[in-house]
C-alpha cells in the first residue's frame, strides 16, 4: 500500500482531492480540482504529533506538504486529520512507514513557529497577557511583517478589516470604501467634529473621515510600520491639517471630548477579561451624545471557546480572544453605553478574505521574495481557513453602535438613516 493510499484512508474515499506522495504513489481522482502532495516523511510526523489543524499547518508551512490548486477548496474538502480516528490498518501502515523513515513524534515545529514571539512560550518573557509591553510585541509580530507585502495582499485601500459589499459584484476597493463610509454615516460624522480611531491600522478610516466628512481625526496603532506608512499617506493626500496617526497604545491617549470613536478590528486583541475596562476607557474619551462604532470578529455562541485556534494563536494572532455579540452588547450597556444598533457582516468577511487570497496568489512570487516562503504559506493558509470559518458560521463579524447618553437624549434618528431607503 502506497503512502497516498494511506492518506486516502485517513481522510476517506469520497474526498474530492487527488493525493500524491514522495514514494511515487498516487490515489484519488486525477480530475479532482485540487491535489495534496506529501513531499516528505516529515509531513506525516507533523500530522501525528499534532493532529488536527496545527499538525496540518505545520506540515504545510514547513513545505513538507503542498496544496496544488485553490487552498480554500482543499480546506473545504478535507475533514479534520486526526490520527486516533484513522482506521486501525491505515494507522498501522502509517506507523510502520514513520519507523522506517526513522521519524516519530514529537517533531520540532517549523522555523516560522520557533522563531516567532509566540514560539516555545517566548511571549511570557514580555509580561502578563494583554499587558502593554506584551500587546506591543504581539501587534509587531503580526502587523510589522512588511508594508510592501500588505500592499500586495490588501490592495490600494490598505484596509485590513472586513469590507462591506454594497452589491454582490462590487470590487474589494469599492467594498472597503463602502465600509468606511458606512462607519462614518453610523457615527453621523459632520465637518468640524473630532474622531478617535483606535487600532487605526494604515489610517484608512482616519483619511476617509477627514477627506469626505471634514472631520479632525486621530488614529492610534501599536504597529510602528503602520504608523509610518499612514503618516506618509496622510501627507501625500494633503490631509495633514485634519488627520493624524500616532504610534501609540490607545490606553495612552490623553485627549478627551471626542464627538465619535471608531474601533475597527481592535477588540479581538483586547482579551475577554479586559473588555469592560476597554469600553469604560472609550466612554471616558467621549462627550455626552457621542457615538461609538465597534467593529470586530465575534464567536457565534458562548459554547465556542474565546481563545482562537492553535494555528492562529501560534502563527497569526497571538493572544487573540473573541467575544459573542451578546457579550459585547451586555458589557457596553453595563459600562455606560446605550446600544442602538448591531449587524452581522459574516458573509462580507468571507468575500473580503477571498479577495485577499486572490491578491496573494496573483503576487505569489513577489510575496515569497519579500517575506519568505514560510511566511507566505502562513498567510495563504490563514486567509483560506478564516474564509471557511466565516462561510460555515464558526466565526462572525459584528458592528455594534453605542451612544454615550446625554441625560435622556440619544441624538439618534427615529429610524436608522445610514442606508439608502429601500425600494419596492
Coordinates of C-alpha atoms in Angstrom, one line a residue:
X1 CA 0.0 0.0 0.0
X2 CA 1.5 3.4 -1.1
X3 CA 1.5 6.4 1.2
X4 CA -1.1 8.2 -0.9
X5 CA -3.4 5.3 -0.3
X6 CA -2.8 5.6 3.5
X7 CA -3.7 9.3 3.3
X8 CA -6.9 8.4 1.4
X9 CA -7.8 6.1 4.2
X10 CA -7.1 8.8 6.7
X11 CA -9.5 11.3 5.1
X12 CA -12.0 8.9 3.5
X13 CA -12.5 7.7 -0.1
X14 CA -15.1 10.3 -1.1
X15 CA -12.9 13.4 -0.6
X16 CA -12.6 15.3 -3.9
X17 CA -8.8 15.6 -3.7
X18 CA -6.1 13.8 -5.5
X19 CA -3.2 12.7 -3.3
X20 CA 0.4 12.1 -4.3
X21 CA 3.4 11.1 -2.1
X22 CA 7.2 11.1 -2.2
X23 CA 7.2 7.3 -2.6
X24 CA 5.6 7.7 -6.0
X25 CA 2.2 6.6 -5.0
X26 CA -1.0 8.4 -6.1
X27 CA -4.6 8.0 -5.2
X28 CA -7.9 9.8 -5.6
X29 CA -9.4 11.2 -8.8
X30 CA -6.9 12.7 -11.3
X31 CA -9.7 15.2 -12.3
X32 CA -10.1 16.5 -8.7
X33 CA -10.0 20.3 -8.5
X34 CA -7.0 20.2 -6.1
X35 CA -4.1 18.0 -5.3
X36 CA -2.4 17.4 -2.0
X37 CA 1.3 16.4 -2.3
X38 CA 3.0 14.7 0.7
X39 CA 6.6 15.7 -0.2
X40 CA 8.5 14.3 2.8
X41 CA 8.1 11.8 5.6
X42 CA 8.1 14.7 8.0
X43 CA 4.7 15.7 6.9
X44 CA 3.2 12.6 8.5
X45 CA 5.2 13.2 11.6
X46 CA 3.8 16.7 11.9
X47 CA 0.3 15.3 11.5
X48 CA 0.8 12.6 14.0
X49 CA 2.5 14.8 16.6
X50 CA -0.3 17.5 16.5
X51 CA -3.4 16.0 15.0
X52 CA -5.9 18.4 13.5
X53 CA -5.3 22.0 12.3
X54 CA -1.9 22.6 14.0
X55 CA -0.3 19.4 12.5
X56 CA -1.7 20.2 9.0
X57 CA -0.5 23.8 9.4
X58 CA 3.0 22.8 10.4
X59 CA 3.3 20.3 7.6
X60 CA 2.2 22.9 5.0
X61 CA 4.2 25.9 6.4
X62 CA 7.4 23.7 6.5
X63 CA 6.9 22.7 2.9
X64 CA 6.6 19.0 3.6
X65 CA 3.0 19.0 2.4
X66 CA 1.8 21.1 -0.5
X67 CA -1.6 22.1 -1.9
X68 CA -1.8 22.4 -5.7
X69 CA -4.8 24.4 -6.7
X70 CA -7.1 26.6 -4.6
X71 CA -6.4 26.4 -0.9
X72 CA -9.9 27.2 0.2
X73 CA -11.3 24.4 -2.0
X74 CA -8.8 22.0 -0.4
X75 CA -9.7 23.0 3.2
X76 CA -13.4 22.9 2.5
X77 CA -13.0 19.3 1.2
X78 CA -10.7 17.9 4.0
X79 CA -12.0 16.5 7.2
X80 CA -10.0 17.1 10.4
X81 CA -6.9 14.9 10.1
X82 CA -6.8 13.1 13.5
X83 CA -4.6 10.0 14.0
X84 CA -6.8 8.4 16.6
X85 CA -9.8 8.4 14.2
X86 CA -7.9 6.6 11.4
X87 CA -8.9 3.0 10.6
X88 CA -6.6 0.7 12.5
X89 CA -5.0 -0.8 9.5
X90 CA -4.2 2.6 8.0
X91 CA -2.8 3.8 11.3
X92 CA -0.6 0.7 11.5
X93 CA 0.7 1.3 7.9
X94 CA 1.5 4.9 8.8
X95 CA 3.4 4.0 12.0
X96 CA 5.4 1.4 10.0
X97 CA 6.3 4.0 7.4
X98 CA 7.4 6.5 10.0
X99 CA 9.5 3.9 11.8
X100 CA 11.1 3.0 8.5
X101 CA 11.9 6.7 7.9
X102 CA 13.3 6.9 11.5
X103 CA 10.7 9.5 12.3
X104 CA 8.4 9.8 15.4
X105 CA 6.8 12.4 17.4
X106 CA 7.2 15.0 18.9
X107 CA 8.9 16.7 16.0
X108 CA 10.2 20.3 16.2
X109 CA 7.8 22.8 14.7
X110 CA 8.7 24.8 11.6
X111 CA 11.1 27.7 11.8
X112 CA 8.3 30.3 11.5
X113 CA 6.8 29.0 14.7
X114 CA 10.0 28.5 16.6
X115 CA 11.4 32.0 15.8
X116 CA 8.2 33.9 16.4
X117 CA 7.4 35.8 19.5
X118 CA 5.0 33.0 20.4
X119 CA 7.1 30.0 19.6
X120 CA 8.1 27.9 22.6
X121 CA 6.3 30.2 25.0
X122 CA 8.5 33.2 24.5
X123 CA 5.7 35.7 24.9
X124 CA 5.9 35.0 28.7
X125 CA 9.1 37.0 28.6
X126 CA 7.2 40.1 27.9
X127 CA 4.8 40.1 30.8
X128 CA 1.3 39.1 31.6
X129 CA -1.2 38.5 28.8
X130 CA -2.5 41.8 27.4
X131 CA 0.0 44.0 29.3
X132 CA 1.1 47.0 27.2
X133 CA 4.6 45.5 26.6
X134 CA 3.2 42.1 25.6
X135 CA 0.5 43.6 23.4
X136 CA 3.2 45.7 21.6
X137 CA 5.1 42.6 20.8
X138 CA 2.1 40.7 19.7
X139 CA 1.0 43.5 17.3
X140 CA 4.5 43.9 15.9
X141 CA 4.6 40.1 15.3
X142 CA 1.6 40.3 13.0
X143 CA 1.5 43.8 11.6
X144 CA 5.2 44.7 11.2
X145 CA 5.8 42.0 8.6
X146 CA 6.2 44.2 5.5
X147 CA 4.2 47.2 4.3
X148 CA 5.0 46.1 0.7
X149 CA 3.6 42.6 1.4
X150 CA 0.4 44.1 2.8
X151 CA 0.1 46.4 -0.2
X152 CA 0.1 43.3 -2.4
X153 CA -2.5 41.4 -0.3
X154 CA -4.8 44.2 0.8
X155 CA -4.8 46.3 -2.4
X156 CA -4.7 50.2 -2.6
X157 CA -7.1 50.7 0.3
X158 CA -4.6 49.1 2.8
X159 CA -7.7 48.2 4.9
X160 CA -7.0 45.0 6.9
X161 CA -10.6 44.6 8.2
X162 CA -13.8 43.2 6.9
X163 CA -15.1 45.2 3.9
X164 CA -18.8 45.8 3.3
X165 CA -20.0 44.9 -0.2
X166 CA -22.8 47.2 -1.5
X167 CA -23.5 44.8 -4.2
X168 CA -22.6 41.1 -4.9
X169 CA -20.3 42.1 -7.8
X170 CA -18.6 45.1 -6.1
X171 CA -14.8 45.1 -6.1
X172 CA -12.7 44.9 -2.9
X173 CA -11.8 48.6 -3.2
X174 CA -15.4 49.6 -3.6
X175 CA -16.4 47.4 -0.6
X176 CA -13.7 48.9 1.6
X177 CA -14.7 52.4 0.6
X178 CA -18.3 51.5 1.4
X179 CA -17.3 50.1 4.8
X180 CA -15.5 53.3 5.8
X181 CA -18.5 55.3 4.6
X182 CA -20.9 53.1 6.5
X183 CA -19.0 53.6 9.7
X184 CA -18.9 57.4 9.0
X185 CA -22.6 57.5 8.5
X186 CA -23.4 55.4 11.5
X187 CA -21.3 57.8 13.6
X188 CA -23.1 60.8 11.9
X189 CA -19.8 62.5 11.2
X190 CA -20.0 66.2 10.2
X191 CA -17.4 68.8 9.4
X192 CA -15.6 70.1 12.5
X193 CA -16.3 67.0 14.6
X194 CA -13.4 65.2 16.3
X195 CA -13.0 61.4 15.7
X196 CA -10.8 59.0 17.6
X197 CA -10.0 55.8 15.7
X198 CA -8.4 53.2 18.0
X199 CA -6.4 50.4 16.3
X200 CA -6.3 52.5 13.1
X201 CA -4.1 50.3 11.0
X202 CA -2.7 52.1 8.0
X203 CA -5.1 55.0 8.5
X204 CA -7.9 54.2 6.1
X205 CA -10.7 55.3 8.4
X206 CA -8.9 58.4 9.6
X207 CA -8.2 59.6 6.0
X208 CA -11.7 58.8 4.8
X209 CA -13.3 60.8 7.7
X210 CA -11.0 63.7 7.1
X211 CA -11.3 63.7 3.3
X212 CA -15.1 63.1 2.9
X213 CA -16.5 64.5 6.1
X214 CA -14.2 67.3 7.1
X215 CA -13.5 65.6 10.5
X216 CA -10.5 66.2 12.6
X217 CA -9.4 62.6 13.0
X218 CA -6.8 61.0 15.3
X219 CA -5.8 57.4 14.8
X220 CA -3.5 55.3 17.1
X221 CA -1.8 52.0 16.3
X222 CA 0.7 49.7 18.1
X223 CA 2.4 48.9 14.8
X224 CA 5.3 51.3 14.1
X225 CA 5.4 50.3 10.4
X226 CA 1.6 51.0 10.1
X227 CA 2.1 54.4 11.6
X228 CA 5.0 55.3 9.4
X229 CA 3.0 54.3 6.3
X230 CA -0.1 56.2 7.4
X231 CA 1.8 59.3 8.2
X232 CA 3.3 59.4 4.7
X233 CA -0.1 58.6 3.1
X234 CA -1.8 61.4 5.0
X235 CA 0.9 63.9 3.9
X236 CA 0.7 62.7 0.3
X237 CA -3.1 63.2 0.3
X238 CA -2.8 66.7 1.7
X239 CA -4.8 65.9 4.8
X240 CA -2.2 66.7 7.5
X241 CA -4.3 69.6 8.7
X242 CA -7.2 67.2 9.6
X243 CA -5.7 63.7 10.0
X244 CA -3.1 62.3 12.4
X245 CA -1.9 58.8 13.0
X246 CA 0.3 58.0 16.1
X247 CA 2.4 55.0 17.0
X248 CA 0.7 54.7 20.4
X249 CA -1.2 52.4 22.7
X250 CA -4.9 53.5 22.7
X251 CA -4.7 53.4 26.5
X252 CA -2.1 56.3 26.4
X253 CA -4.4 58.7 24.5
X254 CA -4.8 61.8 26.8
X255 CA -7.3 63.8 24.7
X256 CA -11.0 63.8 25.6
X257 CA -14.4 65.0 24.5
X258 CA -14.3 63.3 21.1
X259 CA -17.5 63.5 19.1
X260 CA -17.2 60.0 17.8
X261 CA -15.0 56.9 18.3
X262 CA -14.4 54.1 15.8
X263 CA -12.8 50.8 16.8
X264 CA -12.4 48.6 13.7
X265 CA -10.7 45.3 14.3
X266 CA -9.2 46.1 17.7
X267 CA -11.4 44.3 20.2
X268 CA -10.1 40.9 19.1
X269 CA -6.7 41.9 20.6
X270 CA -8.1 43.2 24.0
X271 CA -8.7 40.0 25.8
X272 CA -12.0 38.9 27.3
X273 CA -11.2 40.0 30.8
X274 CA -10.2 43.5 29.7
X275 CA -13.3 44.3 27.6
X276 CA -15.2 46.1 30.4
X277 CA -12.2 48.4 31.1
X278 CA -11.8 48.9 27.3
X279 CA -15.3 50.2 26.9
X280 CA -15.1 52.3 30.1
X281 CA -11.9 53.9 28.7
X282 CA -13.5 54.7 25.4
X283 CA -16.6 56.1 27.1
X284 CA -14.4 58.4 29.1
X285 CA -12.9 59.8 25.9
X286 CA -16.3 60.8 24.5
X287 CA -18.5 63.8 25.1
X288 CA -22.2 63.2 26.1
X289 CA -24.2 62.3 23.0
X290 CA -21.1 61.0 21.1
X291 CA -21.3 57.6 19.3
X292 CA -19.0 54.6 19.3
X293 CA -18.9 52.1 16.4
X294 CA -17.3 48.8 17.5
X295 CA -16.4 46.5 14.5
X296 CA -14.9 43.2 15.4
X297 CA -14.8 39.4 14.8
X298 CA -17.0 37.5 17.2
X299 CA -17.8 33.9 18.0
X300 CA -21.3 32.7 17.2
X301 CA -22.2 31.5 20.7
X302 CA -20.9 31.1 24.2
X303 CA -20.3 27.3 23.7
X304 CA -17.3 28.1 21.5
X305 CA -14.1 28.9 23.4
X306 CA -13.0 32.6 23.5
X307 CA -9.4 31.7 22.5
X308 CA -8.5 31.4 18.9
X309 CA -7.3 28.1 17.5
X310 CA -3.8 26.8 17.9
X311 CA -2.6 27.7 14.4
X312 CA -4.0 31.2 14.5
X313 CA -2.6 31.7 18.0
X314 CA 0.9 30.5 17.2
X315 CA 1.4 31.8 13.7
X316 CA -1.0 34.7 13.1
X317 CA -2.8 36.5 16.1
X318 CA -1.1 35.6 19.4
X319 CA -3.2 36.1 22.5
X320 CA -6.4 36.7 20.4
X321 CA -9.7 36.2 22.1
X322 CA -13.2 36.5 20.7
X323 CA -16.5 37.5 22.4
X324 CA -20.0 36.9 21.3
X325 CA -22.1 39.8 20.1
X326 CA -24.4 39.4 23.1
X327 CA -21.4 39.6 25.5
X328 CA -20.2 42.8 23.8
X329 CA -23.7 44.4 24.0
X330 CA -24.1 43.5 27.7
X331 CA -20.6 44.8 28.6
X332 CA -21.2 48.0 26.7
X333 CA -24.5 48.5 28.4
X334 CA -23.1 47.7 31.8
X335 CA -20.3 50.3 31.3
X336 CA -22.4 53.3 30.4
X337 CA -23.3 52.9 26.7
X338 CA -26.8 52.8 25.2
X339 CA -26.6 50.3 22.4
X340 CA -28.7 51.4 19.4
X341 CA -27.9 49.1 16.6
X342 CA -25.9 46.0 15.6
X343 CA -25.5 43.9 12.5
X344 CA -23.6 40.8 11.4
X345 CA -21.3 41.1 8.3
X346 CA -20.2 37.5 8.3
X347 CA -20.7 36.9 4.6
X348 CA -18.9 40.1 3.8
X349 CA -15.8 38.9 5.6
X350 CA -15.8 35.7 3.6
X351 CA -15.9 37.7 0.4
X352 CA -13.1 40.0 1.7
X353 CA -10.9 37.1 2.5
X354 CA -11.5 35.6 -0.9
X355 CA -10.3 38.8 -2.5
X356 CA -7.2 39.0 -0.3
X357 CA -6.4 35.4 -1.1
X358 CA -6.7 36.1 -4.8
X359 CA -4.4 39.1 -4.4
X360 CA -1.8 36.9 -2.7
X361 CA -2.0 34.3 -5.4
X362 CA -1.6 36.9 -8.1
X363 CA 1.5 38.3 -6.4
X364 CA 2.9 35.0 -5.0
X365 CA 6.4 35.1 -6.4
X366 CA 6.9 38.7 -5.3
X367 CA 5.4 37.9 -1.8
X368 CA 7.7 35.0 -1.3
X369 CA 10.7 37.1 -2.3
X370 CA 9.6 39.8 0.2
X371 CA 8.7 37.7 3.3
X372 CA 10.0 34.2 2.6
X373 CA 8.2 31.1 1.5
X374 CA 7.2 30.0 5.0
X375 CA 5.5 33.3 5.9
X376 CA 3.7 33.5 2.5
X377 CA 2.4 29.9 3.2
X378 CA 1.2 31.0 6.7
X379 CA -0.8 33.7 5.0
X380 CA -2.2 31.6 2.3
X381 CA -3.4 29.0 4.8
X382 CA -4.7 31.6 7.3
X383 CA -6.8 33.5 4.9
X384 CA -8.3 30.4 3.3
X385 CA -9.1 28.9 6.8
X386 CA -10.6 32.1 8.0
X387 CA -12.7 32.4 4.9
X388 CA -14.0 28.9 5.6
X389 CA -14.7 29.8 9.2
X390 CA -16.9 32.8 8.2
X391 CA -18.6 30.8 5.4
X392 CA -19.5 28.0 7.9
X393 CA -20.6 30.3 10.7
X394 CA -17.8 29.3 13.0
X395 CA -16.9 33.0 13.4
X396 CA -18.8 36.2 12.7
X397 CA -18.2 39.9 12.3
X398 CA -20.4 42.4 14.2
X399 CA -20.7 46.1 14.0
X400 CA -22.3 47.5 17.2
X401 CA -23.3 51.1 17.6
X402 CA -23.5 52.7 21.0
X403 CA -24.1 56.2 22.4
X404 CA -22.8 57.9 25.5
X405 CA -26.1 59.1 27.0
X406 CA -26.7 62.8 27.4
X407 CA -29.4 62.7 30.0
X408 CA -32.3 61.1 28.2
X409 CA -31.2 62.4 24.8
X410 CA -29.5 59.9 22.5
X411 CA -29.2 62.1 19.4
X412 CA -30.3 59.2 17.3
X413 CA -32.9 59.4 14.5
X414 CA -36.2 57.6 15.0
X415 CA -35.1 55.1 12.4
X416 CA -31.5 54.3 11.1
X417 CA -30.6 56.8 8.4
X418 CA -27.3 55.5 7.2
X419 CA -28.6 53.3 4.4
X420 CA -30.4 54.5 1.3
X421 CA -34.2 53.9 1.5
X422 CA -35.5 50.6 0.3
X423 CA -37.3 50.4 -3.0
X424 CA -40.3 48.0 -3.6

